[in-house]
XYZ file of C-alpha atoms in Angstrom:
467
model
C -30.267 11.643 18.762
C -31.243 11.076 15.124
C -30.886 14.921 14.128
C -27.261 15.063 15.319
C -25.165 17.306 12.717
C -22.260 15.177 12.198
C -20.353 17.871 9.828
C -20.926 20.359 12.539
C -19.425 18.273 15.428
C -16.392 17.072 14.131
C -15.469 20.631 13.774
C -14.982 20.800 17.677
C -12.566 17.991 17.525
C -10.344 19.340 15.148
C -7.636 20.888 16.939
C -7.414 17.739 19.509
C -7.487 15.203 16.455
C -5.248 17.325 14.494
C -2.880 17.103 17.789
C -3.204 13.652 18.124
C -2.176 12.417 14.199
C 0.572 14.462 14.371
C 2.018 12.624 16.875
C 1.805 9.599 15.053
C 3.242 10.910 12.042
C 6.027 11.970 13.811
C 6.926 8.510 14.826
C 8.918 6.024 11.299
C 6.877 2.874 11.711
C 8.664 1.433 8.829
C 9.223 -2.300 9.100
C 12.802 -2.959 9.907
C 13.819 -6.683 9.915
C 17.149 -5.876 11.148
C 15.495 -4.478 14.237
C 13.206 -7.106 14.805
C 13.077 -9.070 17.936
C 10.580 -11.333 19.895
C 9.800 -7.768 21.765
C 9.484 -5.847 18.100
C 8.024 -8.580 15.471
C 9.066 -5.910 13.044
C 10.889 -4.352 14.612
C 10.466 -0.616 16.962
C 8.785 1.668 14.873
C 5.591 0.074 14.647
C 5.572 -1.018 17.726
C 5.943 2.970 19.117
C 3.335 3.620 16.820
C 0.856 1.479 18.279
C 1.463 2.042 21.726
C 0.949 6.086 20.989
C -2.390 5.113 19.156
C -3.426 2.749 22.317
C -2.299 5.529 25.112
C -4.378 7.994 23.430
C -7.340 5.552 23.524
C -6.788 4.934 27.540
C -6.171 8.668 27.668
C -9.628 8.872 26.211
C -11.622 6.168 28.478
C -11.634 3.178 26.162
C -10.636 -0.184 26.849
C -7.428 -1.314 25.384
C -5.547 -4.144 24.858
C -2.032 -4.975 23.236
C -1.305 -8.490 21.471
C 2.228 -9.155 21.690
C 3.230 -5.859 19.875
C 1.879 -7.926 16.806
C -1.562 -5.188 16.995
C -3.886 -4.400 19.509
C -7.398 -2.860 19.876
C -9.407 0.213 21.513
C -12.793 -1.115 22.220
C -16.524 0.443 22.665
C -19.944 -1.047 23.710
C -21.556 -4.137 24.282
C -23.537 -6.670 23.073
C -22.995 -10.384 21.646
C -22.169 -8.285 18.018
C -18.653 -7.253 16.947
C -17.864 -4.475 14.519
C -14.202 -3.958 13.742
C -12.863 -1.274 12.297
C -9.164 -2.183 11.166
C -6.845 -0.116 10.214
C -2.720 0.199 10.816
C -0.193 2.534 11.964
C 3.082 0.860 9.515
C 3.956 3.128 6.438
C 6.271 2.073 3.201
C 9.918 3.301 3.358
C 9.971 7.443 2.456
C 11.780 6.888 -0.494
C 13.556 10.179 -1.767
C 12.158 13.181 -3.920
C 10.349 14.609 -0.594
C 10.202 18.445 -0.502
C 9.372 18.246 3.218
C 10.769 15.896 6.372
C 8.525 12.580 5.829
C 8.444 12.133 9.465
C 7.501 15.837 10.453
C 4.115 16.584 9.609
C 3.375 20.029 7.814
C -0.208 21.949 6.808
C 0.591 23.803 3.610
C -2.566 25.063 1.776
C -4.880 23.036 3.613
C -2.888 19.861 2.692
C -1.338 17.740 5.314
C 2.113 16.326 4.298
C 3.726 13.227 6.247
C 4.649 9.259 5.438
C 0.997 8.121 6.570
C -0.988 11.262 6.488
C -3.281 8.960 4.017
C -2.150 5.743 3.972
C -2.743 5.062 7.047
C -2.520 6.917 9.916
C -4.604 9.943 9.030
C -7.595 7.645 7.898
C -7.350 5.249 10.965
C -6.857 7.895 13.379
C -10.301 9.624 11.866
C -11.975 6.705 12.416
C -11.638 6.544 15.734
C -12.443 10.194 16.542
C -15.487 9.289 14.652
C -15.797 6.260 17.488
C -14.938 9.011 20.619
C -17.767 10.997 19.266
C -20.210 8.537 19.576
C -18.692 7.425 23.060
C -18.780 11.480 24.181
C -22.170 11.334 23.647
C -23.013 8.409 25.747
C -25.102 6.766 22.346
C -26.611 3.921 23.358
C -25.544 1.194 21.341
C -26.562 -2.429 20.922
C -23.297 -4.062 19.619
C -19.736 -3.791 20.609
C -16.655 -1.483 18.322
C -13.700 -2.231 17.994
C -10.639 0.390 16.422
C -8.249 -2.827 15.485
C -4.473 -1.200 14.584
C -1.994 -3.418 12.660
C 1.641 -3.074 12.436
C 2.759 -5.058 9.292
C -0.179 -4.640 6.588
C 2.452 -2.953 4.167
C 4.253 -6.031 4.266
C 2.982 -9.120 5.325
C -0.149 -8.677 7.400
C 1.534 -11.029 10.164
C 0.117 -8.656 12.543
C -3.550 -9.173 11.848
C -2.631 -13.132 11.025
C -1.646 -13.057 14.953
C -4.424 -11.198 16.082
C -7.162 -13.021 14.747
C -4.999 -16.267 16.047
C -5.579 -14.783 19.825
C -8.018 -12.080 19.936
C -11.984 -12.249 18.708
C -13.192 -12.021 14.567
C -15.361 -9.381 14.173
C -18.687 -10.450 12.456
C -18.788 -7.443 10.169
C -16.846 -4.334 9.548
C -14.698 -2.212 7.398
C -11.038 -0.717 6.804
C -10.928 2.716 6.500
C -7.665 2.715 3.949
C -9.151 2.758 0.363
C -11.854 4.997 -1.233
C -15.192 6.448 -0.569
C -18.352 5.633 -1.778
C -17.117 1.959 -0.774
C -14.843 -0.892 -1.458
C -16.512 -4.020 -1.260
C -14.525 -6.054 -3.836
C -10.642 -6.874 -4.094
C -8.728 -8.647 -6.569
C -6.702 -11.875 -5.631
C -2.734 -10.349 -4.734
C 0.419 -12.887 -5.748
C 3.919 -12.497 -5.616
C 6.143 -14.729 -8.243
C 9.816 -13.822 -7.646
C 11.813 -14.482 -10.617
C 15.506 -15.774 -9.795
C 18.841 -15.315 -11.728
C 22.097 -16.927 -11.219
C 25.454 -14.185 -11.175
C 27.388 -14.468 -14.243
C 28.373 -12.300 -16.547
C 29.949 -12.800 -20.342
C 34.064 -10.591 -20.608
C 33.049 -7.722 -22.573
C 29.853 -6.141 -20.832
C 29.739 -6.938 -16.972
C 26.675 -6.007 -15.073
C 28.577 -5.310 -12.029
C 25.414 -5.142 -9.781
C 21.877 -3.597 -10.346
C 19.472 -2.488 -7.553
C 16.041 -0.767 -7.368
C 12.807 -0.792 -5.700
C 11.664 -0.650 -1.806
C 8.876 -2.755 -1.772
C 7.179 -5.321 -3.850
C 4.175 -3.345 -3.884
C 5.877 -0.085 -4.549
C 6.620 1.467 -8.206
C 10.533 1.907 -8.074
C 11.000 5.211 -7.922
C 14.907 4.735 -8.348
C 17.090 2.841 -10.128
C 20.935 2.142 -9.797
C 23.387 0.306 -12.291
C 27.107 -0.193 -12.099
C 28.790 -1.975 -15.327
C 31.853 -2.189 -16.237
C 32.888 -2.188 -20.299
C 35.908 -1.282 -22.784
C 33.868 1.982 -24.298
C 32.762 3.942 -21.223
C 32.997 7.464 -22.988
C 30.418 5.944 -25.814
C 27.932 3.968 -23.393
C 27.862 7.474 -21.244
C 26.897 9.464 -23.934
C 23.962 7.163 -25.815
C 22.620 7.003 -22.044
C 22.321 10.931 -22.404
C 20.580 10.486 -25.579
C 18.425 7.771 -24.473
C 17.349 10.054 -21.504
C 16.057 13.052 -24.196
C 13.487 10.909 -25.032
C 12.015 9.088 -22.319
C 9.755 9.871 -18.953
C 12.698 9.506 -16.702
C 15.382 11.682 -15.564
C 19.209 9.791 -14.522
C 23.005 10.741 -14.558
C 26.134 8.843 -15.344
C 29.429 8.743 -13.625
C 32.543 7.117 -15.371
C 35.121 5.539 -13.213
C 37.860 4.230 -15.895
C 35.766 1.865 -17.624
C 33.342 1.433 -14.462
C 30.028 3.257 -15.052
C 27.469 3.985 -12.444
C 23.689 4.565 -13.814
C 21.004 6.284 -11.509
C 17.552 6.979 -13.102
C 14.587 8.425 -11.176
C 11.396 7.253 -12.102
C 7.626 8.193 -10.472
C 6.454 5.602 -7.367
C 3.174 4.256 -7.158
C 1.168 2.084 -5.371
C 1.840 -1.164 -6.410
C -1.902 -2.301 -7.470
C -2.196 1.325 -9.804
C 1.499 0.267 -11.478
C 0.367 2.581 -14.657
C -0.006 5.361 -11.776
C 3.966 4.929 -11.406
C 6.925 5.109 -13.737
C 9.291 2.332 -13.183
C 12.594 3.562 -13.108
C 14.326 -0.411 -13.157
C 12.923 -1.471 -16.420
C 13.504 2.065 -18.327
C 17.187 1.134 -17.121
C 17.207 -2.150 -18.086
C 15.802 -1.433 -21.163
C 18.756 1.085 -22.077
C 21.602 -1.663 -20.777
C 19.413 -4.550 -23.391
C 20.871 -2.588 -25.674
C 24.050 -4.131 -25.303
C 25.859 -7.179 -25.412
C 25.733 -8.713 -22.016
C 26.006 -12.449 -21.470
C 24.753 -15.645 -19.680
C 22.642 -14.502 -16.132
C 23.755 -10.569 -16.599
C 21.802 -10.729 -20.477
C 18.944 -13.034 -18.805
C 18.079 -10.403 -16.253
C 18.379 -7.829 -17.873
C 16.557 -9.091 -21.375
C 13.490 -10.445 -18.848
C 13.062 -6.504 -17.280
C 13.525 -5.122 -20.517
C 11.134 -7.741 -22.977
C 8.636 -9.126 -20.487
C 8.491 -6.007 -17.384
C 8.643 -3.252 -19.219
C 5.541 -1.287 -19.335
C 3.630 -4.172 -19.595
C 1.439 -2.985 -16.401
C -1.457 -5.537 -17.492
C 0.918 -8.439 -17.750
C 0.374 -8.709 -21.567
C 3.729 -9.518 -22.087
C 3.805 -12.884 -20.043
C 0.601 -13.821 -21.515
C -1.277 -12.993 -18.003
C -3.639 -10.557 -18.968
C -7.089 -11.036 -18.038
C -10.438 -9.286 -17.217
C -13.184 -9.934 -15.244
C -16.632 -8.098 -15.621
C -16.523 -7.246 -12.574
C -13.683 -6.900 -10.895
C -11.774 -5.468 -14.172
C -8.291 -6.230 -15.039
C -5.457 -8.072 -13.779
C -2.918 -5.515 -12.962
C 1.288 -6.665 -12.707
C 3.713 -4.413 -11.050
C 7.653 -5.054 -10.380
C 8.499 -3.593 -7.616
C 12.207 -5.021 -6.676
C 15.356 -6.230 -9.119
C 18.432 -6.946 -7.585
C 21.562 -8.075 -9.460
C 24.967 -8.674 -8.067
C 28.150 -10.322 -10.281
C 29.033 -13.588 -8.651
C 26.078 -14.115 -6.424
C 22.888 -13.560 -8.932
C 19.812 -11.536 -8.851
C 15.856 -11.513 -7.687
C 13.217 -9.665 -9.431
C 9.794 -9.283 -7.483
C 6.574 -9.482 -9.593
C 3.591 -8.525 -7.655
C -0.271 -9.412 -9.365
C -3.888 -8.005 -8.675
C -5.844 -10.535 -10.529
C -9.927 -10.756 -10.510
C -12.184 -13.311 -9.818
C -12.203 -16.242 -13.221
C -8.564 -17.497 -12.859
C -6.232 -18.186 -9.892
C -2.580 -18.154 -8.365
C -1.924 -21.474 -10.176
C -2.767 -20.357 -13.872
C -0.994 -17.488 -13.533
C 1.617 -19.038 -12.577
C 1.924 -21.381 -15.124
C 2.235 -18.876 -17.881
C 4.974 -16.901 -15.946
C 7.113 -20.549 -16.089
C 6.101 -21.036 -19.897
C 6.387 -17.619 -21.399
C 10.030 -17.077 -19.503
C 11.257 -20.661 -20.647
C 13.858 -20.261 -23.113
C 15.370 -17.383 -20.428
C 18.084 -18.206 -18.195
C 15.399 -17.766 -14.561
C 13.742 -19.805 -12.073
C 10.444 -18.822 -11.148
C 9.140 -19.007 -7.385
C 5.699 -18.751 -6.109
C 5.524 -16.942 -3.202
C 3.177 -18.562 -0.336
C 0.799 -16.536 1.746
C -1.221 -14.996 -1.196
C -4.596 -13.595 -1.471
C -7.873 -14.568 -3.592
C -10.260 -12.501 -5.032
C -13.052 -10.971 -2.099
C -16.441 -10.065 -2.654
C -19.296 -8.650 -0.226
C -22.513 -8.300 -2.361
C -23.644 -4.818 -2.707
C -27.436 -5.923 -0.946
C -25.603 -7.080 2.371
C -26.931 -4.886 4.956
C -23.255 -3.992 5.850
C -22.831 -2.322 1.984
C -26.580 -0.954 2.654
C -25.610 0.859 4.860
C -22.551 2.558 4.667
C -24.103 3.474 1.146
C -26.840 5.088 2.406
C -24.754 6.870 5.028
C -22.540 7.821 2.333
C -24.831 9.583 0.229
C -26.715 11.360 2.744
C -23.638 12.821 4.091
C -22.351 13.675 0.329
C -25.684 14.381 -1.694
C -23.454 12.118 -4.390
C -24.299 8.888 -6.031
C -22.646 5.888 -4.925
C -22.654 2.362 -6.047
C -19.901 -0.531 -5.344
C -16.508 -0.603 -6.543
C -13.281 -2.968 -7.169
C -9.994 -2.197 -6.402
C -6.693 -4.157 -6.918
C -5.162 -2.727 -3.411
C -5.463 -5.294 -0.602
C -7.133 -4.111 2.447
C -7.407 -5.651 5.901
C -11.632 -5.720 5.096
C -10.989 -8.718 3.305
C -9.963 -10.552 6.346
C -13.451 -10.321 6.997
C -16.383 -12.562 5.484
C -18.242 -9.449 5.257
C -15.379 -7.009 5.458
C -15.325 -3.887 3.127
C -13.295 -0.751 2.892
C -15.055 2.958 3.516
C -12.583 5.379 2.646
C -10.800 7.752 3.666
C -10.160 9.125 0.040
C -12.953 10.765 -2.077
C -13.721 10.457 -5.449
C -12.125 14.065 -6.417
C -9.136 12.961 -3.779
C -5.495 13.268 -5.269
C -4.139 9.049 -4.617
C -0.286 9.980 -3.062
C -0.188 6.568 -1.467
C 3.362 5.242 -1.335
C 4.509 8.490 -3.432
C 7.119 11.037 -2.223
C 5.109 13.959 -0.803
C 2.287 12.122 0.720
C -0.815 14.118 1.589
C -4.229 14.072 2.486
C -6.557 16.703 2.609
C -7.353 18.092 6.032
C -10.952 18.860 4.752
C -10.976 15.395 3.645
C -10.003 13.579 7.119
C -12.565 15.852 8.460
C -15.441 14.549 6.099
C -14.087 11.303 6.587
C -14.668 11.307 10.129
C -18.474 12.629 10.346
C -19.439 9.747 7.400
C -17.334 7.329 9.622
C -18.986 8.399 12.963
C -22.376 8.658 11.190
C -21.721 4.936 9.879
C -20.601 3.545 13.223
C -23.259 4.914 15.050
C -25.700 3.367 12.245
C -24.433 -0.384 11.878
C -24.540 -0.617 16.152
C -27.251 1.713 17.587
């Protein structure tokens, strides 16, 4: 069984794999709050999800299981060991600027578009083609697999804090929902929401501000509605502040109401320099004016301390880490309305050497001659490291380069994966170093070649950490 050509097999599965993810895409697991119920934690779309990914397993021969909707598990093997393999089946809001039907998967030039194609249905759904492979074969293994699926790990990983409440910890295993060679460092991930009371001064009124989807999103899209004596003027230096800047927007006057829209670039959250940020290019224009009390205070914050400051150098957070690199600050939600006050979401990636509480700190004393409360969100993360000679990092190494003929070495990202729920957790791909990163963009894609490679390294690796 040792000479089995990996690259060559997985070929055979295509069309049936191919089949399978596209029925997956085809289902809007977005989290929806207003839809949640004790049935749907968060509410039906990940829930569908999840019960398509588990029917295919049963479909297949595998033993499944479902934990209260919350996630649930196909499972391989046996033996005292447990690998899991976690990955999820929830996807970020579409967002607008799509060329194609987020939720109808398309193949155009060997590129496969859909909300999850790579983040993280098409990865996830590789992996455990990679795990029916092994099981087709009847490999004798020595330890048990298990394909884990998540619901919520685009928001707040409740479904994985549930599972792991009720269902067994793997001892080792990885996440395929990050990069190849491997990830086996994160940085630390915080969320300080910055809060503004809802007045406004009698000249300038910031009638209501909105942008962003997710904290850990890039708002793509920003949205202003203000109300001032010179409408005609305001209009027309937006126009020329436009000519020179890396967004696009319009203007609509309304008497002397005036709606703002600018379009920005989204990113994922932990890349924020990846992304233009459409809010604080607004708020930047609007600082130009004379705005009062809460209206000036949230606007003056996005503007001075936000703007393009995608290190946190401008509240004094920056820091760097030998290792793990840079801290890395992205604002992913501002919300302003007259009379009832505003939020602004700051999300972190810090590295190992300082903490939630430092950081913290400097937020409260570099905003504290500005009208804004600052509120530490609970239920953050700190930094995660699995040391590049555990036999876990060994391995998938090895497997990686044998597969590739490329160098590989350890790496540090700033994106949270569910291997860090692990002690010795990593994530293995699905993306390759010469991969395009669409994650949380409009026009998400993954390379079909790329799922394909992706799932001989992943059945190659499997087959390696339990034979």
């Amino acid at each position: 069984m040792a000479d089995i050509n990996w690259k060559k097999m997985v070929e055979e599965y295509k069309d049936d794999f191919l089949e399978d993810l596209f029925t997956l895409l085809k289902i809007d697991s977005t989290r929806d709050d207003d839809a949640a119920t004790d049935e749907y934690p968060v509410g039906p779309g990940p829930v569908e999800a999840l019960d398509a990914f588990l029917e295919i397993g049963e479909r297949d021969g595998f033993a499944t299981e479902n934990f209260d909707n919350w996630a649930g598990h196909i499972e391989y093997g046996a033996g005292e060991e447990l690998l899991g393999i976690l990955g999820h089946v929830d996807v970020v809001p579409a967002g607008s600027g799509w060329d194609t039907d987020p939720f109808e998967p398309v193949i155009k030039d060997g590129k496969l578009y859909a909300r999850g194609s790579s983040d993280d249905k098409g990865p996830t759904m590789a992996a455990y083609y990679a795990l029916k492979m092994i099981h087709d074969l009847e490999l004798p293994v020595s330890k048990r697999v298990r394909v884990i699926i998540g619901t919520d790990e685009e928001s707040e990983w409740g479904c994985m804090d549930h599972y792991l409440n009720v269902a067994e910890t793997p001892d080792f295993g990885f996440s395929p929902d990050a990069y190849f060679p491997i990830i086996n460092g994160e940085k630390g991930n915080m969320t300080v929401n910055l809060n503004f009371k809802g007045e406004n001064g009698a000249d300038y009124k910031l009638i209501s501000f909105e942008a962003g989807l997710r904290p850990n999103m890039v708002p793509q899209d920003a949205e202003a509605i203000v109300e001032v004596e010179n409408a005609e003027v305001i209009a027309q230096r937006f126009e020329d502040f436009l000519d020179n800047q890396p967004v696009t927007g319009s203007v609509e006057i309304k008497g002397n109401e005036l709606t703002f829209n600018v379009v920005g670039k989204a990113a994922h959250g932990s890349t924020p320099e990846n992304g233009v940020n459409a809010a604080t290019y607004l708020a930047t224009f609007l600082n130009e004016f004379a705005f009062e009390k809460d209206a000036k205070a949230f606007l003056n914050v996005a503007a001075t301390y936000l703007h393009e400051s995608h290190e946190g150098e401008k509240l004094g957070i920056a820091y760097e880490d030998e290792l793990m690199g840079k801290l890395s600050s992205n604002f992913g939600i501002f919300n302003f309305e007259e009379g009832t006050g505003g939020q602004i979401s700051a999300n972190m990636r810090y590295p190992q050497g300082t903490d939630e509480e430092t950081i913290f700190a400097q937020f409260e004393e570099t905003l504290a001659d500005e009208a804004v409360k600052c509120v530490l969100e609970e239920g953050g993360k700190v930094p995660h490291y699995v040391p590049k000679d555990d036999p876990l990092v060994h391995t998938l190494l090895d497997v990686y380069r044998r597969q590739t003929g490329q160098e590989a070495d350890e790496m540090v990202i700033g994106g949270g994966t569910y291997g860090r729920l692990l002690d010795r957790g990593v994530a293995f791909g699905a993306m390759f170093p010469d991969s395009v990163d669409t994650m949380h963009q409009a026009n998400e894609y993954i390379e079909v070649d790329d799922l394909m490679r992706a799932m001989a390294i992943y059945a190659e690796a499997i087959y390696e950490l339990v034979k």
